[in-house]
Amino acid sequence: MIYQGVAISNRFEGGRKGIEVEVGLSDVIFNLETEKIRFPIYDLEISLGGASDRLIYFKHPRFPDITFYTTDKKILKDPNLHYHDHAKKSVKDVNKKRVFNWSVFAGIAGFFILIILCLFLFRSQMVRAVANQVPPQWEREVGDQLFDQVTLGHKIVEDSLLIAELTKTMQPLVKAVGDTSFHFKFFIIEDPTLNAFALPGGNIVIHSGLIAKSSSWEELCGVLGHEISHVTERHHIRGLVSNLGIFVVLSAVVGDASALFGTLAQAGGSLSSLMYSREYETEADEKGLEYLLKADINPSGMISFFKKLQKEHPEAKDTEKITEILSTHPATQERIENLTSKTKGIKTKFSVFKNSFDTFKKRLKTDLDKE
Ligand SMILES: [Zn+2]
């Protein structure tokens, strides 16, 4: 059989020349056009070389000034080479080396594929780990700036007794969080739409329309439990981080957070247009439920309020913009069912609020009607 190859020698112009190689019964014959060079197979030297050991070299002690190579691997299977023990052993060694090279290459490639796979599989864990590096102080500052932005043009309820009553009534829920790095502050703004939202760090904004349409403290607590959970689960910062490139996240995980903070500082202002993912919504529902139970507040209020929202906004979505949390609310059937199944079989007796919700509502209405 004929193989294509290259001869290397000072004999040729440029030091090399394309040739044809033939493996005979006792010689490997290199056809140089002007002459044929025969390397006896019995003491032929075969080796690998070149980039990635892709070239198969043929040398012979009797012809020290000339070397041949081919990239055609089929030559190693040529039966004529296998008749000679010495050549057979050389071929075997060369093949062993090729297998070794291949395993090293496959090992390295596999390692990188595994790393990339891990980056994607554990992306959400990495995002959480990175978010945990961001100090709550930063979130509180951003949250205060955002508060000014999003409440611009709205009347903020200033009746301090009313806000004090709201804050006091929410205390069991806030206590259930346990973590004191968040400073929860409750605000009511005049807006007839059914909405409430949480800003990073703990400012919770409730539209007056949401209170007007709630039937009990339990319903209001249900909504606020969900909102508080967006804060404690750090959904704002996690949302920002997961919008960053995977390599910014990875470098922050391995210790260099400077790129992360630079990007976050720029992105902080655009937080209000950030969307919560479906995953975060479910997480906020479940965590909110956990806080309600811990605070001994009847969780059926959360479910009945979600049903109310679903009725008001039947075109349910899976995600929500952080400041439009309930106005375009995604109280999907699936989320209601999830909460219902999670509350099945639990106790039915819970703490009863001593202060009247109706009186609170009336007082709010009077305050808003004042001007
Ligand atoms: Zn939400």
XYZ file of N, CA and C and ligand atoms in Angstrom, residues 226-227 230 276 281 284 320 325 329 335, ligand 1:
31
model
N -44.693 36.996 52.365
C -44.102 36.743 51.044
C -43.075 37.837 50.720
N -43.447 39.084 50.962
C -42.550 40.197 50.638
C -41.285 40.185 51.507
N -38.751 37.867 50.204
C -37.928 38.341 49.083
C -36.673 39.023 49.636
N -38.380 39.192 39.274
C -38.182 38.000 40.104
C -38.489 36.789 39.241
N -40.243 33.361 43.285
C -41.629 33.514 43.750
C -42.031 32.331 44.635
N -40.280 32.554 47.893
C -40.864 33.572 48.779
C -42.186 33.075 49.371
N -42.383 38.412 38.201
C -42.919 39.726 38.486
C -41.798 40.735 38.618
N -45.025 43.948 42.270
C -45.194 42.609 42.769
C -46.623 42.103 42.734
N -50.024 40.645 39.429
C -49.562 39.567 40.293
C -49.625 38.162 39.716
N -49.184 28.049 42.249
C -48.655 28.549 43.521
C -49.683 28.389 44.634
Zn -43.093 37.996 45.019
